[in-house]
Structures are given as C-alpha cells and as structure tokens.
Coordinates of C-alpha atoms and ligand atoms in Angstrom, one line a residue:
M1 CA -41.2 41.4 -13.6
L2 CA -38.0 41.2 -11.6
R3 CA -38.5 37.5 -11.4
Y4 CA -38.6 37.2 -15.2
F5 CA -35.5 39.4 -15.5
V6 CA -33.6 37.2 -13.0
V7 CA -34.6 34.1 -14.9
F8 CA -33.6 35.7 -18.2
Y9 CA -30.3 36.8 -16.7
L10 CA -29.5 33.5 -15.2
F11 CA -30.2 31.7 -18.4
F12 CA -28.4 33.9 -20.8
G13 CA -25.7 35.1 -18.4
E14 CA -24.6 31.5 -18.1
F15 CA -25.0 30.9 -21.8
Y16 CA -22.7 33.8 -22.5
A17 CA -20.1 33.0 -19.9
R18 CA -19.6 29.5 -21.1
G19 CA -19.0 30.7 -24.6
M20 CA -21.6 28.5 -25.9
W21 CA -21.8 30.4 -29.2
L22 CA -18.4 29.0 -30.0
T23 CA -18.7 25.4 -28.9
P24 CA -18.6 22.9 -31.8
P25 CA -20.7 19.8 -31.5
G26 CA -19.0 16.5 -30.4
P27 CA -16.7 15.6 -27.5
K28 CA -14.2 18.2 -26.2
Y29 CA -11.3 15.8 -26.7
P30 CA -11.9 12.9 -29.1
P31 CA -10.3 9.7 -27.8
T32 CA -7.2 8.3 -29.4
K33 CA -7.2 4.8 -31.0
G34 CA -5.0 2.2 -29.5
E35 CA -2.7 4.5 -27.5
V36 CA -1.1 3.3 -24.3
W37 CA -1.4 4.9 -20.8
P38 CA 1.1 5.4 -19.2
K39 CA 3.0 6.2 -22.3
P40 CA 5.8 3.8 -23.1
Q41 CA 9.4 5.0 -23.0
I42 CA 10.1 4.2 -26.6
E43 CA 7.3 3.5 -29.0
V44 CA 7.3 3.4 -32.8
K45 CA 4.1 2.9 -34.7
G46 CA 3.3 2.3 -38.3
K47 CA 0.2 2.8 -40.4
T48 CA -0.1 -0.9 -41.4
Y49 CA -2.4 -2.8 -39.2
Y50 CA -3.6 -6.3 -38.3
V51 CA -7.0 -7.6 -37.4
L52 CA -7.8 -9.6 -34.3
P53 CA -9.3 -13.0 -35.1
S54 CA -11.5 -14.8 -32.6
Q55 CA -9.0 -17.7 -32.3
F56 CA -6.2 -15.4 -31.3
K57 CA -3.7 -17.2 -28.9
F58 CA -0.9 -16.3 -26.5
K59 CA 2.0 -18.7 -26.9
I60 CA 4.5 -19.2 -24.1
M61 CA 8.0 -19.8 -25.5
D62 CA 10.2 -20.2 -22.5
Q63 CA 9.7 -19.9 -18.7
T64 CA 6.2 -19.9 -17.2
C65 CA 4.5 -20.0 -13.8
D66 CA 1.0 -19.5 -12.3
I67 CA 1.3 -15.7 -12.4
L68 CA 1.8 -15.9 -16.2
T69 CA -0.9 -18.4 -16.9
N70 CA -3.3 -16.5 -14.8
A71 CA -2.4 -13.3 -16.6
I72 CA -2.9 -15.0 -20.0
A73 CA -6.4 -16.1 -18.9
R74 CA -7.2 -12.5 -17.9
Y75 CA -5.9 -10.9 -21.0
S76 CA -7.5 -13.5 -23.3
Y77 CA -10.8 -12.6 -21.8
I78 CA -10.1 -8.9 -22.3
I79 CA -8.8 -9.1 -25.8
V80 CA -10.9 -11.9 -27.3
G81 CA -13.8 -11.6 -24.9
N82 CA -14.8 -8.3 -26.4
K83 CA -13.5 -5.9 -23.8
I84 CA -11.6 -3.8 -26.4
G85 CA -14.5 -1.8 -27.7
P86 CA -18.2 -1.5 -28.6
K87 CA -19.9 -4.6 -30.0
A88 CA -20.1 -4.6 -33.8
R89 CA -23.4 -3.5 -35.2
H90 CA -23.4 -6.6 -37.4
T91 CA -24.5 -10.0 -36.3
E92 CA -21.0 -11.5 -36.3
P93 CA -18.9 -11.0 -33.2
V94 CA -16.5 -8.1 -33.4
S95 CA -13.5 -10.4 -33.7
G96 CA -15.3 -12.9 -36.1
L97 CA -13.4 -14.5 -39.0
R98 CA -15.2 -12.3 -41.5
P99 CA -13.2 -12.2 -44.7
I100 CA -11.5 -8.9 -45.1
T101 CA -11.4 -7.2 -48.4
N102 CA -7.8 -6.8 -49.4
T103 CA -8.2 -3.4 -51.0
D104 CA -6.8 -1.5 -48.0
A105 CA -3.0 -1.2 -48.6
F106 CA -2.3 -0.9 -44.9
Y107 CA -4.1 -4.1 -44.0
K108 CA -1.6 -6.9 -43.3
G109 CA -3.8 -9.8 -42.3
Y110 CA -4.8 -11.4 -39.0
L111 CA -2.7 -11.2 -35.8
N112 CA -3.0 -14.9 -34.9
E113 CA -0.7 -15.1 -31.9
L114 CA 1.6 -13.3 -29.5
E115 CA 4.8 -15.2 -28.5
I116 CA 5.8 -14.6 -24.9
T117 CA 9.4 -15.1 -24.0
L118 CA 10.2 -14.9 -20.3
T119 CA 13.9 -15.5 -20.1
S120 CA 14.2 -16.1 -16.3
P121 CA 12.2 -18.1 -13.8
C122 CA 9.4 -16.3 -12.1
E123 CA 9.9 -14.6 -8.8
E124 CA 7.3 -15.4 -6.1
L125 CA 6.5 -11.9 -4.9
P126 CA 6.8 -8.4 -6.3
H127 CA 9.4 -6.3 -4.4
F128 CA 11.0 -2.9 -4.4
E129 CA 13.8 -3.9 -6.8
M130 CA 11.7 -5.9 -9.2
D131 CA 12.4 -5.6 -13.0
E132 CA 9.4 -4.3 -14.9
S133 CA 11.0 -3.8 -18.3
Y134 CA 9.8 -5.5 -21.5
N135 CA 10.0 -5.3 -25.2
L136 CA 7.0 -5.7 -27.4
T137 CA 6.7 -6.0 -31.2
V138 CA 3.5 -6.2 -33.1
S139 CA 4.3 -7.3 -36.7
S140 CA 3.8 -10.4 -38.9
S141 CA 5.4 -12.3 -36.0
S142 CA 4.5 -10.6 -32.7
K143 CA 6.6 -11.0 -29.7
L144 CA 6.7 -10.0 -26.0
I145 CA 10.1 -10.4 -24.4
S146 CA 11.0 -9.9 -20.7
S147 CA 13.5 -11.2 -18.3
S148 CA 11.1 -11.0 -15.4
I149 CA 7.5 -12.0 -14.8
W150 CA 6.7 -8.4 -13.7
G151 CA 7.9 -7.1 -17.1
A152 CA 5.8 -9.7 -18.8
L153 CA 2.7 -8.5 -16.9
R154 CA 3.4 -4.8 -17.9
G155 CA 3.9 -5.9 -21.5
L156 CA 0.6 -7.8 -21.6
E157 CA -1.2 -4.7 -20.3
T158 CA 0.4 -2.6 -23.0
F159 CA -0.4 -5.2 -25.7
A160 CA -4.1 -5.2 -24.6
Q161 CA -4.2 -1.4 -24.9
L162 CA -2.9 -1.3 -28.5
F163 CA -6.2 -2.7 -29.9
Y164 CA -8.9 -0.4 -31.1
I165 CA -12.2 -0.8 -33.0
S166 CA -12.4 0.2 -36.7
D167 CA -14.5 3.2 -37.5
D168 CA -17.2 1.0 -39.0
H169 CA -17.2 -1.1 -35.8
N170 CA -16.5 -4.2 -37.7
D171 CA -13.0 -5.2 -36.7
V172 CA -10.7 -5.0 -33.7
R173 CA -7.4 -3.7 -35.1
V174 CA -3.8 -3.2 -34.0
N175 CA -1.1 -1.2 -35.8
E176 CA 2.4 -2.4 -36.4
T177 CA 4.3 -1.3 -33.3
M178 CA 7.7 -1.6 -31.6
I179 CA 7.9 -0.8 -27.9
S180 CA 10.8 -0.9 -25.5
D181 CA 9.6 0.1 -22.1
F182 CA 10.6 0.4 -18.4
P183 CA 9.4 2.5 -15.4
R184 CA 11.2 5.6 -14.3
Y185 CA 10.4 5.3 -10.6
K186 CA 10.4 2.0 -8.7
H187 CA 7.6 2.9 -6.2
R188 CA 4.4 3.9 -7.9
G189 CA 1.7 3.7 -5.3
L190 CA -1.9 4.4 -4.4
L191 CA -2.9 5.1 -0.8
L192 CA -6.4 4.0 0.1
D193 CA -7.9 4.9 3.5
T194 CA -10.4 2.2 4.6
S195 CA -11.0 3.7 8.1
R196 CA -12.9 7.0 7.5
H197 CA -15.3 5.0 5.3
F198 CA -15.3 1.3 4.9
I199 CA -14.4 0.1 1.4
T200 CA -15.6 -3.4 0.4
L201 CA -13.3 -6.1 -0.7
R202 CA -14.9 -6.0 -4.1
N203 CA -13.9 -2.3 -4.6
I204 CA -10.4 -3.0 -3.2
L205 CA -9.9 -5.7 -5.9
K206 CA -11.3 -3.4 -8.5
T207 CA -8.8 -0.8 -7.4
L208 CA -6.0 -3.3 -7.9
D209 CA -7.3 -4.1 -11.4
A210 CA -7.3 -0.3 -12.2
M211 CA -3.8 0.0 -10.7
A212 CA -2.6 -2.8 -13.0
M213 CA -4.1 -1.0 -16.0
N214 CA -2.1 2.1 -15.0
K215 CA 1.1 0.1 -14.2
M216 CA 1.1 1.1 -10.6
N217 CA 2.9 -1.3 -8.3
V218 CA 2.2 -0.5 -4.6
F219 CA -1.1 -0.6 -2.8
H220 CA -0.5 1.4 0.4
W221 CA -3.3 0.2 2.7
H222 CA -4.1 2.8 5.3
I223 CA -6.2 0.2 7.0
V224 CA -7.1 1.8 10.4
D225 CA -7.3 5.3 11.8
D226 CA -9.1 7.4 14.5
Q227 CA -12.6 6.7 13.2
S228 CA -12.6 2.9 12.8
F229 CA -10.5 -0.2 13.1
P230 CA -11.6 -2.7 10.4
Y231 CA -8.6 -5.0 10.7
Q232 CA -9.6 -8.2 12.4
S233 CA -6.8 -9.3 14.6
E234 CA -6.5 -12.9 15.8
R235 CA -4.4 -11.9 18.8
F236 CA -6.5 -8.9 19.7
P237 CA -10.0 -9.5 18.3
E238 CA -11.5 -6.8 20.6
L239 CA -9.8 -4.2 18.4
S240 CA -12.2 -4.7 15.5
E241 CA -15.1 -6.0 17.7
R242 CA -15.2 -2.6 19.5
G243 CA -13.3 -0.4 17.0
A244 CA -15.0 -1.3 13.6
Y245 CA -17.9 0.8 12.5
D246 CA -20.1 -2.3 12.3
P247 CA -19.5 -6.0 12.6
T248 CA -19.9 -6.4 8.8
M249 CA -17.2 -3.7 8.2
I250 CA -14.1 -5.7 8.9
Y251 CA -11.3 -7.3 6.9
T252 CA -10.7 -10.9 8.0
K253 CA -7.5 -12.8 7.5
D254 CA -9.0 -14.5 4.5
D255 CA -10.0 -11.1 3.0
I256 CA -6.5 -9.8 3.4
E257 CA -4.9 -12.9 2.0
R258 CA -7.2 -12.6 -1.0
V259 CA -6.1 -8.9 -1.6
I260 CA -2.4 -9.8 -1.3
E261 CA -2.8 -12.8 -3.8
Y262 CA -4.8 -10.7 -6.2
A263 CA -2.2 -8.0 -6.0
R264 CA 0.7 -10.5 -6.4
N265 CA -0.9 -11.8 -9.6
R266 CA -0.8 -8.2 -11.0
G267 CA 2.7 -7.3 -9.8
I268 CA 1.5 -5.1 -7.0
R269 CA 3.0 -5.0 -3.6
V270 CA 0.7 -4.4 -0.6
I271 CA 2.2 -2.3 2.2
P272 CA 0.0 -2.0 5.3
E273 CA 0.0 1.1 7.4
F274 CA -0.7 1.0 11.1
D275 CA -0.4 4.7 11.9
V276 CA 0.9 5.3 15.4
P277 CA 1.0 7.1 17.9
G278 CA -1.6 9.6 16.5
H279 CA -4.7 8.6 14.5
T280 CA -5.4 5.8 17.0
A281 CA -8.7 6.8 18.7
S282 CA -10.5 3.7 17.5
W283 CA -7.9 1.5 19.3
G284 CA -9.1 3.0 22.5
N285 CA -12.6 1.4 22.3
A286 CA -10.8 -1.9 23.2
Y287 CA -7.7 -0.7 24.9
P288 CA -8.3 2.8 26.4
G289 CA -5.3 2.2 28.7
I290 CA -2.7 2.6 25.8
L291 CA -4.0 6.1 24.9
T292 CA -3.2 9.3 26.7
E293 CA -5.8 11.1 28.7
C294 CA -5.8 14.8 27.5
Y295 CA -6.5 17.5 30.0
E296 CA -7.9 21.0 29.9
N297 CA -7.9 23.4 32.9
G298 CA -6.9 20.5 35.1
R299 CA -9.7 18.2 34.0
P300 CA -9.6 15.2 31.7
I301 CA -11.4 15.8 28.4
G302 CA -10.9 12.5 26.5
L303 CA -8.4 10.3 24.9
G304 CA -5.6 11.4 22.6
P305 CA -2.6 9.7 21.0
I306 CA -1.0 6.5 22.3
D307 CA 0.9 7.0 25.6
P308 CA 4.6 6.6 24.9
T309 CA 5.5 5.9 28.5
K310 CA 3.4 2.8 29.2
N311 CA 4.9 -0.7 28.8
M312 CA 1.6 -2.1 27.8
T313 CA 1.7 0.1 24.7
Y314 CA 4.8 -1.6 23.3
K315 CA 3.6 -5.1 24.3
I316 CA 0.5 -4.7 22.3
L317 CA 2.2 -3.1 19.3
R318 CA 4.9 -5.8 19.3
D319 CA 2.4 -8.7 19.1
L320 CA 0.1 -6.8 16.7
F321 CA 2.9 -5.9 14.3
K322 CA 4.2 -9.5 14.4
E323 CA 0.8 -10.8 13.4
V324 CA 0.4 -8.2 10.7
Q325 CA 3.9 -8.9 9.3
N326 CA 3.2 -12.6 9.2
L327 CA 0.2 -11.8 7.1
F328 CA 1.6 -9.2 4.7
P329 CA 4.7 -10.6 2.9
D330 CA 6.2 -7.2 1.8
K331 CA 9.4 -6.2 3.6
Y332 CA 8.2 -2.6 3.8
F333 CA 5.9 -1.6 6.7
H334 CA 4.4 1.8 7.3
V335 CA 4.3 3.0 10.9
G336 CA 2.7 6.4 10.2
G337 CA 3.9 8.9 12.8
D338 CA 2.0 11.9 11.4
E339 CA -0.1 14.6 13.0
V340 CA 0.6 13.6 16.7
D341 CA -1.5 15.8 19.1
L342 CA 1.5 17.0 21.1
E343 CA -0.7 19.4 23.1
C344 CA -2.5 16.4 24.6
W345 CA 0.8 14.9 25.8
E346 CA 1.8 18.3 27.2
S347 CA -1.5 18.5 29.2
N348 CA -1.3 15.1 30.9
P349 CA 0.0 15.3 34.5
D350 CA 1.8 11.9 34.3
L351 CA 3.5 12.9 31.0
I352 CA 4.4 16.3 32.4
N353 CA 6.1 14.6 35.3
Y354 CA 7.8 12.2 33.0
M355 CA 9.1 15.0 30.7
L356 CA 10.3 17.0 33.7
A357 CA 12.1 14.0 35.2
N358 CA 13.8 13.1 32.0
N359 CA 14.3 16.7 30.7
L360 CA 12.3 16.1 27.5
I361 CA 9.8 18.2 25.5
A362 CA 6.8 16.8 23.6
T363 CA 8.6 16.3 20.3
D364 CA 11.2 14.2 22.2
L365 CA 8.4 12.0 23.4
H366 CA 7.4 11.5 19.8
A367 CA 11.0 10.6 18.9
L368 CA 11.2 8.3 21.9
F369 CA 8.1 6.6 20.9
M370 CA 9.3 6.0 17.3
R371 CA 12.7 4.8 18.6
N372 CA 10.9 2.2 20.7
V373 CA 8.4 1.2 18.0
I374 CA 10.6 0.7 14.9
P375 CA 12.7 -2.1 16.6
L376 CA 9.4 -4.0 17.2
L377 CA 9.3 -4.7 13.5
A378 CA 10.7 -7.9 12.1
N379 CA 14.5 -7.6 11.6
N380 CA 14.6 -7.3 7.8
T381 CA 11.8 -4.7 7.6
T382 CA 12.2 -1.5 5.7
P383 CA 10.2 1.1 7.7
V384 CA 8.1 3.8 6.0
V385 CA 7.2 6.9 8.0
W386 CA 5.4 10.2 7.3
Q387 CA 7.8 13.1 7.2
E388 CA 7.1 14.3 10.8
V389 CA 9.1 11.4 12.2
Y390 CA 12.1 12.7 10.3
D391 CA 11.3 16.4 11.0
E392 CA 11.2 15.7 14.8
G393 CA 14.7 14.3 14.7
V394 CA 14.2 10.6 15.3
T395 CA 17.3 8.7 14.4
L396 CA 16.3 6.5 11.4
S397 CA 18.2 3.8 9.6
K398 CA 19.4 5.0 6.2
D399 CA 17.0 2.7 4.3
T400 CA 13.9 4.2 6.0
L401 CA 11.6 5.7 3.4
I402 CA 10.3 9.2 4.3
Q403 CA 6.9 10.0 2.8
V404 CA 6.8 13.7 2.1
W405 CA 3.2 15.1 2.2
K406 CA 3.3 18.6 3.6
Y407 CA 3.8 22.1 2.1
D408 CA 7.4 23.3 1.3
W409 CA 8.0 19.9 -0.1
I410 CA 10.9 20.8 -2.3
I411 CA 13.1 22.0 0.6
E412 CA 11.9 19.0 2.7
M413 CA 12.9 16.6 -0.1
I414 CA 16.3 18.2 -0.4
T415 CA 16.9 18.0 3.3
V416 CA 15.9 14.4 3.5
L417 CA 18.1 13.5 0.5
M418 CA 21.1 15.4 1.8
T419 CA 21.0 13.4 5.0
G420 CA 21.1 10.2 3.0
H421 CA 17.5 9.1 3.3
R422 CA 15.1 8.1 0.6
V423 CA 12.0 10.0 -0.4
L424 CA 8.5 8.9 -1.3
F425 CA 6.6 11.9 -2.7
S426 CA 2.9 12.7 -2.1
S427 CA 2.5 16.4 -1.4
S428 CA 1.1 17.3 -4.9
W429 CA -0.9 14.1 -5.3
Y430 CA -3.8 14.3 -2.8
L431 CA -6.7 12.8 -4.6
S432 CA -8.8 13.8 -1.6
A433 CA -8.6 17.4 -2.8
L434 CA -11.7 16.6 -4.8
D435 CA -11.7 19.7 -6.9
S436 CA -8.2 19.0 -8.3
E437 CA -8.2 17.6 -11.8
W438 CA -5.9 15.1 -13.4
T439 CA -4.0 17.9 -15.1
D440 CA -3.1 19.4 -11.7
Y441 CA -1.6 16.1 -10.6
Y442 CA 0.2 15.8 -14.0
A443 CA 2.0 19.1 -13.4
A444 CA 4.3 17.8 -10.6
D445 CA 7.4 15.6 -10.9
P446 CA 9.4 15.3 -7.7
R447 CA 12.9 14.7 -9.3
Q448 CA 12.3 17.6 -11.7
M449 CA 11.2 19.9 -8.9
V450 CA 14.3 19.1 -6.9
Y451 CA 16.6 19.4 -9.9
D452 CA 15.1 22.8 -10.7
V453 CA 16.4 24.1 -7.3
I454 CA 19.7 22.3 -6.9
D455 CA 22.3 21.2 -9.5
D456 CA 23.0 17.8 -8.0
K457 CA 21.8 14.9 -10.1
T458 CA 23.3 12.4 -7.8
L459 CA 20.6 13.1 -5.2
L460 CA 17.7 12.4 -7.6
P461 CA 17.7 8.6 -7.5
G462 CA 17.0 8.9 -3.7
I463 CA 13.5 10.0 -4.7
V464 CA 12.3 6.4 -5.3
G465 CA 8.7 7.2 -6.3
G466 CA 5.5 8.6 -5.0
E467 CA 1.9 7.8 -4.1
A468 CA -1.4 9.2 -5.0
C469 CA -3.4 9.5 -1.7
M470 CA -7.1 8.9 -1.4
W471 CA -8.0 9.8 2.2
G472 CA -11.5 8.6 3.0
E473 CA -13.3 11.4 4.7
M474 CA -15.4 12.4 1.6
V475 CA -15.3 9.1 -0.4
D476 CA -17.2 5.9 0.4
N477 CA -17.8 2.7 -1.3
R478 CA -20.1 4.3 -3.8
N479 CA -17.9 7.0 -5.2
V480 CA -14.3 5.9 -4.4
I481 CA -13.7 4.3 -7.8
N482 CA -14.7 7.3 -9.9
R483 CA -13.0 9.8 -7.6
V484 CA -9.7 7.9 -7.9
W485 CA -9.9 7.1 -11.6
P486 CA -8.8 8.5 -13.9
R487 CA -7.2 11.2 -11.7
A488 CA -4.7 8.8 -10.3
S489 CA -3.7 7.9 -13.9
A490 CA -1.9 11.2 -14.1
V491 CA 0.3 10.3 -11.2
A492 CA 0.8 6.8 -12.7
E493 CA 2.0 8.4 -16.0
I494 CA 4.4 10.8 -14.3
L495 CA 5.9 8.0 -12.3
W496 CA 6.3 5.6 -15.2
S497 CA 6.8 7.7 -18.3
Y498 CA 8.1 11.2 -17.7
Q499 CA 11.4 11.6 -19.4
D500 CA 14.5 11.6 -17.2
D501 CA 16.5 14.0 -19.4
M502 CA 17.1 16.3 -16.4
K503 CA 17.7 19.9 -17.5
H504 CA 16.7 23.0 -15.7
Y505 CA 13.3 23.9 -16.9
D506 CA 10.8 26.4 -15.9
S507 CA 7.6 25.0 -14.6
R508 CA 6.0 25.1 -18.1
R509 CA 8.0 22.1 -19.0
L510 CA 5.6 20.1 -16.8
R511 CA 2.5 21.2 -18.6
V512 CA 0.4 18.4 -19.9
P513 CA 1.2 17.4 -23.4
R514 CA -1.6 18.1 -25.8
E515 CA -1.9 14.5 -27.0
A516 CA -2.5 13.3 -23.4
Y517 CA -5.9 15.0 -23.3
N518 CA -7.0 12.7 -26.1
R519 CA -5.2 9.7 -24.8
I520 CA -6.7 9.8 -21.3
E521 CA -10.1 9.9 -22.9
E522 CA -9.4 6.6 -24.5
H523 CA -7.9 5.3 -21.3
A524 CA -11.0 6.3 -19.2
C525 CA -13.3 4.5 -21.7
R526 CA -11.0 1.5 -21.6
M527 CA -11.2 1.4 -17.8
I528 CA -15.0 1.6 -18.0
R529 CA -15.2 -1.2 -20.5
R530 CA -13.1 -3.3 -18.1
G531 CA -15.4 -2.6 -15.1
I532 CA -13.8 0.4 -13.6
D533 CA -16.3 3.3 -13.5
A534 CA -13.9 6.1 -14.2
Q535 CA -15.3 9.7 -14.2
P536 CA -15.0 11.9 -17.4
P537 CA -11.4 13.3 -17.4
S538 CA -11.9 16.7 -18.9
G539 CA -15.4 17.6 -20.0
P540 CA -18.1 16.7 -22.5
G541 CA -17.6 13.4 -24.4
F542 CA -18.8 9.9 -24.5
C543 CA -17.7 6.3 -24.3
V544 CA -19.3 3.5 -26.3
V545 CA -19.1 0.4 -24.1
Ligands
NAG1 C1 -2.7 3.1 -37.4 O1 -3.1 2.7 -38.6 C2 -4.2 3.4 -39.2 C3 -4.7 2.7 -40.5 O2 -3.6 2.6 -41.4 C4 -3.7 4.8 -39.5 O3 -4.8 5.6 -40.0 C5 -3.3 5.4 -38.2 O4 -2.7 6.7 -38.4 C6 -2.2 4.6 -37.5 N1 -1.9 5.1 -36.2 C7 -0.7 5.6 -35.8 C8 -0.6 6.1 -34.4 O5 0.2 5.6 -36.6
NAG2 C1 14.8 -4.6 -25.2 O1 15.4 -4.0 -26.2 C2 16.5 -3.2 -25.9 C3 16.9 -2.3 -27.1 O2 16.9 -3.1 -28.2 C4 17.6 -4.0 -25.3 O3 18.6 -3.2 -24.9 C5 17.0 -4.8 -24.1 O4 18.0 -5.7 -23.6 C6 15.8 -5.5 -24.5 N1 15.1 -6.1 -23.3 C7 14.7 -7.3 -23.1 C8 14.1 -7.7 -21.8 O5 14.9 -8.1 -24.0
NAG3 C1 8.4 -0.9 32.2 O1 9.5 -1.7 31.7 C2 10.8 -1.2 32.2 C3 11.9 -2.0 31.6 O2 11.6 -3.3 31.4 C4 10.8 -1.4 33.8 O3 12.0 -0.9 34.3 C5 9.6 -0.6 34.3 O4 9.5 -0.8 35.7 C6 8.3 -1.0 33.7 N1 7.2 -0.1 34.1 C7 6.0 -0.6 34.5 C8 5.1 0.5 34.9 O5 5.7 -1.8 34.5
NAG4 C1 16.1 -9.0 15.7 O1 17.3 -9.6 15.9 C2 17.9 -9.5 17.2 C3 19.3 -10.0 17.3 O2 19.4 -11.2 16.5 C4 16.9 -10.1 18.2 O3 17.4 -9.9 19.5 C5 15.5 -9.5 18.1 O4 14.6 -10.1 18.9 C6 15.0 -9.6 16.7 N1 13.8 -8.8 16.6 C7 12.7 -9.3 16.1 C8 11.5 -8.4 16.1 O5 12.6 -10.4 15.6

C-alpha cells in the first residue's frame, strides 16, 4: 500500500510542481527567423523580402585574397547548399527557381548576388588590433563593404544568418536589411583545455567553426597541464612520449599548423598556453629533474611545481618556448602562472636553504620564477598571465595582459587597471560550471561591473575583452561541443554587442533581453544545421534540420 502511495506521490507531486496544468503545447521559446547572433550594433529591418535562387553568387568588387575566396566557397556551400533550413517538402530543391506568385506585396524578387567590396589589401594574420567592422545592405542591390578582410568575414557570417525558411518550407527568404556593425571588445576568446581529456583535431576544428559563427576571435589553447602533455615537441619528444595519455593522443606539428591555418581563415587568433610553474606534473614523466620534490614530515612524497632554482629548468623552457613560438604566429603567449603549490616549495630542504640564504618567502620564489621566464619569450611577445602573477607582485611590462579568473573580480580588475595594466576577464564565464546556463553568463559585463563601482570611464578600455573557459575535467571528446555551445554564445554576444553607453545601472540592466531567448533558439538550430551539435538553450523545443 505504501508503495502505491509513494508511486502516486512521486508522479503527481512532480506533475504539480512543474505546473504542467498550465503548460501550453509547443516550444518554450519559438525561434526567430533570420535574426543574427551576436546582435549587430546597428540593424534596421524591413518587411519586404527577397527569395534566394539556386544560382545566387557572391561578386568580388575590389581587393581579394585566399582568405576571401576560401570564405566565399564556405558561405556558398552554407547558403546555396541548403544549410539554411529544413529541406522543402516539395520535390524541387529549397532554393529552386520555382516561379513565385506575385500576390505578396512584400515580395521583391530574387536576391541574385551580393557585391563584396574590400577596400584595403588583406592582412596575412589576425591580430589584436585587427579591424572587424563592416556594413551590409540587403536590398535590390545587396552590398557588403569592409576595409579589412576580418570585417568581410564577420559580414559574410551575418549575411548567412539573415536567411530563413518560409513557413510553407518552399523558399529561403531574406528581409530587406541595413547593418552597420563592429565589435565592442577586441579580445573575444574561448579557452579549451586539451590536457584533462584529449580533444581530437576534428572537434578543435569544429570549435573554430562555431567560434566563427559567434564572431569570437581568440582560441586560447590550454594545451598541456598536470594530467597529460599532448603537445609533440621536436626538440623534446620525450615530453609527449612519456607525458601524453596515449601515443595516439598527441598534437603533431602538422596538426597544430592545420589548426592555425583553419583559424586564420576564420579571423581567429590561436594563443597557446604553457602553464608554468604549477600544473606541470606531466612534464615530470620525461624531466623529473625540473620539478620540485615535495616533503612531508621530513620525507619526500612526490613531485610538485617546477623548481625555480635549477638552471636546467630555464634551459628547457627557453628552447621549448622558442620552438612553440616559431610554430604559433600570434604575438601573444600565455605562460600561465596560476595555482602554484607554494607549500611544496616551502617543504623542500634545498628550497628552504635557498630562501633562507636569499631572504625570500615562497611568493618571492614565484615572482623570481616569472621574472626569469618571461624574458625567455621572443622579444616582441605580449605575455598573458593568470592573475596570481600580478597578485604576487611580479614586475610586469605594461602591455602584459592579466587574466582575471578568481572571486572578488571587480576589485581585482580595478586594481590591475589602476596600475596601468590590461585586463582579460573570465571569472563569470567558466563553462566548466556545468550547471550554469547561458543566461548566467549573459548577466556579466566586465566594463559595466567596473563602471558601476567607480566613476572613471578612462579606465574601461583597459578591459580589452574576455574568455569563456572550458576546463576539461568533466568534458571529453564526446560532450565538449554541446557543453560549450550555445552557452559560450552568451559570452560572445556580451563581448561583441553589448551597448557601450556607460551609465550607472543596477544589476538588472544586465538581465537577458526577452528577444534573446527566441534568437538563441534560432542560433542553436543554425549551429546544429552547420554541424555543431549544440544543446537546447532553455528548455523544450525542436529544430528541423
Ligand atoms: C520580415 O518579413 C516578413 C514578411 O514580410 C515579415 O512578416 C517579418 O515581420 C519581417 N521581419 C522583421 C524582423 O521585420
Ligand atoms: C559603414 O557605415 C558607417 C555609417 O554610414 C560609416 O561611418 C562607415 O565608415 C562605414 N564603414 C565602412 C567599412 O564602409
Ligand atoms: C646556474 O647559472 C648561474 C648563472 O649562469 C651560475 O652562476 C650557477 O653556478 C649555475 N648553477 C648550477 C647549479 O649550474
Ligand atoms: C631579445 O633582444 C635582446 C637584445 O637585443 C637579446 O639579447 C635577447 O637574446 C633577445 N631575446 C630573445 C628571446 O630573442
């Protein structure tokens, strides 16, 4: 009897709690039609529309280069190759030249071509200062204008997102539109950790595709860590031979060149991180001598962070960094510097003697290490470090980018900015908090948070951007794509679109706009159609693919 009661209670209790009596049928948030993510800065749409014919063409009017022709090939496939929406139920292809009845007053004919005017020669490589602005008009004569190849890439993505399928599934349509667009922050990144779980090249390339769909421009490759060392070094092959999880779980030079080239074609920079002196256990499989022996009760208990007092440490790092920097063309290089096990350093008899002899404490050792390591980087490098390096008082060049990731981030950002350094913000954007939703990430803007506390607008440009961080403990090759997308899309939109009209707001100002719930549904379906298995953003719904 009790059993029946429990079953009854579980069933109806649940039923009642979810308010199912009140739930209407259909998706929770119906997707929009042809709305762009991240939202353009200025966008005017009309009710008149054009239909996409199967012989649609891009037409290059001025400068061109391999990046542009490659992009046109990709977007031709997406737009004409039926990646816009579900296949028509009719036998003709969706974009077929079916005669359109002219009874619809808003129908303006076919959109036969898009003229692309790139007014300056292409740059070879994406970089921190790159110009990503563009203007796009969809009308009886449709035009994309940009003075940089990077802006042209962003504009092509926007153009592809404007199309939608008519309700009868017969046509691909695009409304009359005028867009003038540019990013708010220069550095819009995604950190991917490929050490805690190995992520295949295929999924890294997919991640870059998804980043381009979200106008993100920095792939922060946290390539090695304590658990495994998948980077295959030519100079130090033992590092991955002994430090990778498995001989198949490595990134060769060819793999890395492929990632960089794929990213370059999408206007995405690739910044490698070799996190030192902590997070280096996997280095010790090949080079135990560079790590510190940690002690407990006078007995060695295992290896901890890199030993900052050994000459061999710096010889290896110098040669390794030189090799890595020859491979990765970006001027920025991340040397980590977070979560150093200072207690291990304080337990080691040699380091105790060293500290006594030189009148140092453990944080001074950390500072000493970073002071020795940063000059090992190539001369024109801009170093990126986790906030601990700044917090522990290492003297850093003014251009050093400080990545803020801990609690009390507002006061940390203000302190960093007041000392003339630049901030990269991540604290609120840990995708590895798997129960956080896209709306949680959407409710944080670093410049706004700082401006709410201090009155000084001149400090704000020092916050150059941010990164969504996907640490790899609980994601592997099978779930990484859908755990990142579309949650990282929220970060992408804050960094690209959020209005820069700084006033003091209360935090409600950062609540998600109502229309974004519908727009992200369309965007998630769009990602799925283009091969990115995004998870449902907000609840019940469907995508026709
Ligand atoms: C696009 O055009 C359609 C058809 O005229 C219209 O119903 C819709 O409201 C337009 N969309 C926008 C955002 O104006
Ligand atoms: C885009 O349009 C705006 C406003 O009309 C103009 O100021 C800007 O120079 C244009 N940008 C390009 C790249 O043509
Ligand atoms: C390390 O290098 C310094 C400076 O070149 C030198 O004075 C010192 O003797 C070296 N230590 C060892 C253990 O080789
Ligand atoms: C940087 O330049 C200085 C002075 O020209 C030189 O001594 C040093 O070796 C260079 N460092 C690297 C890593 O190339």
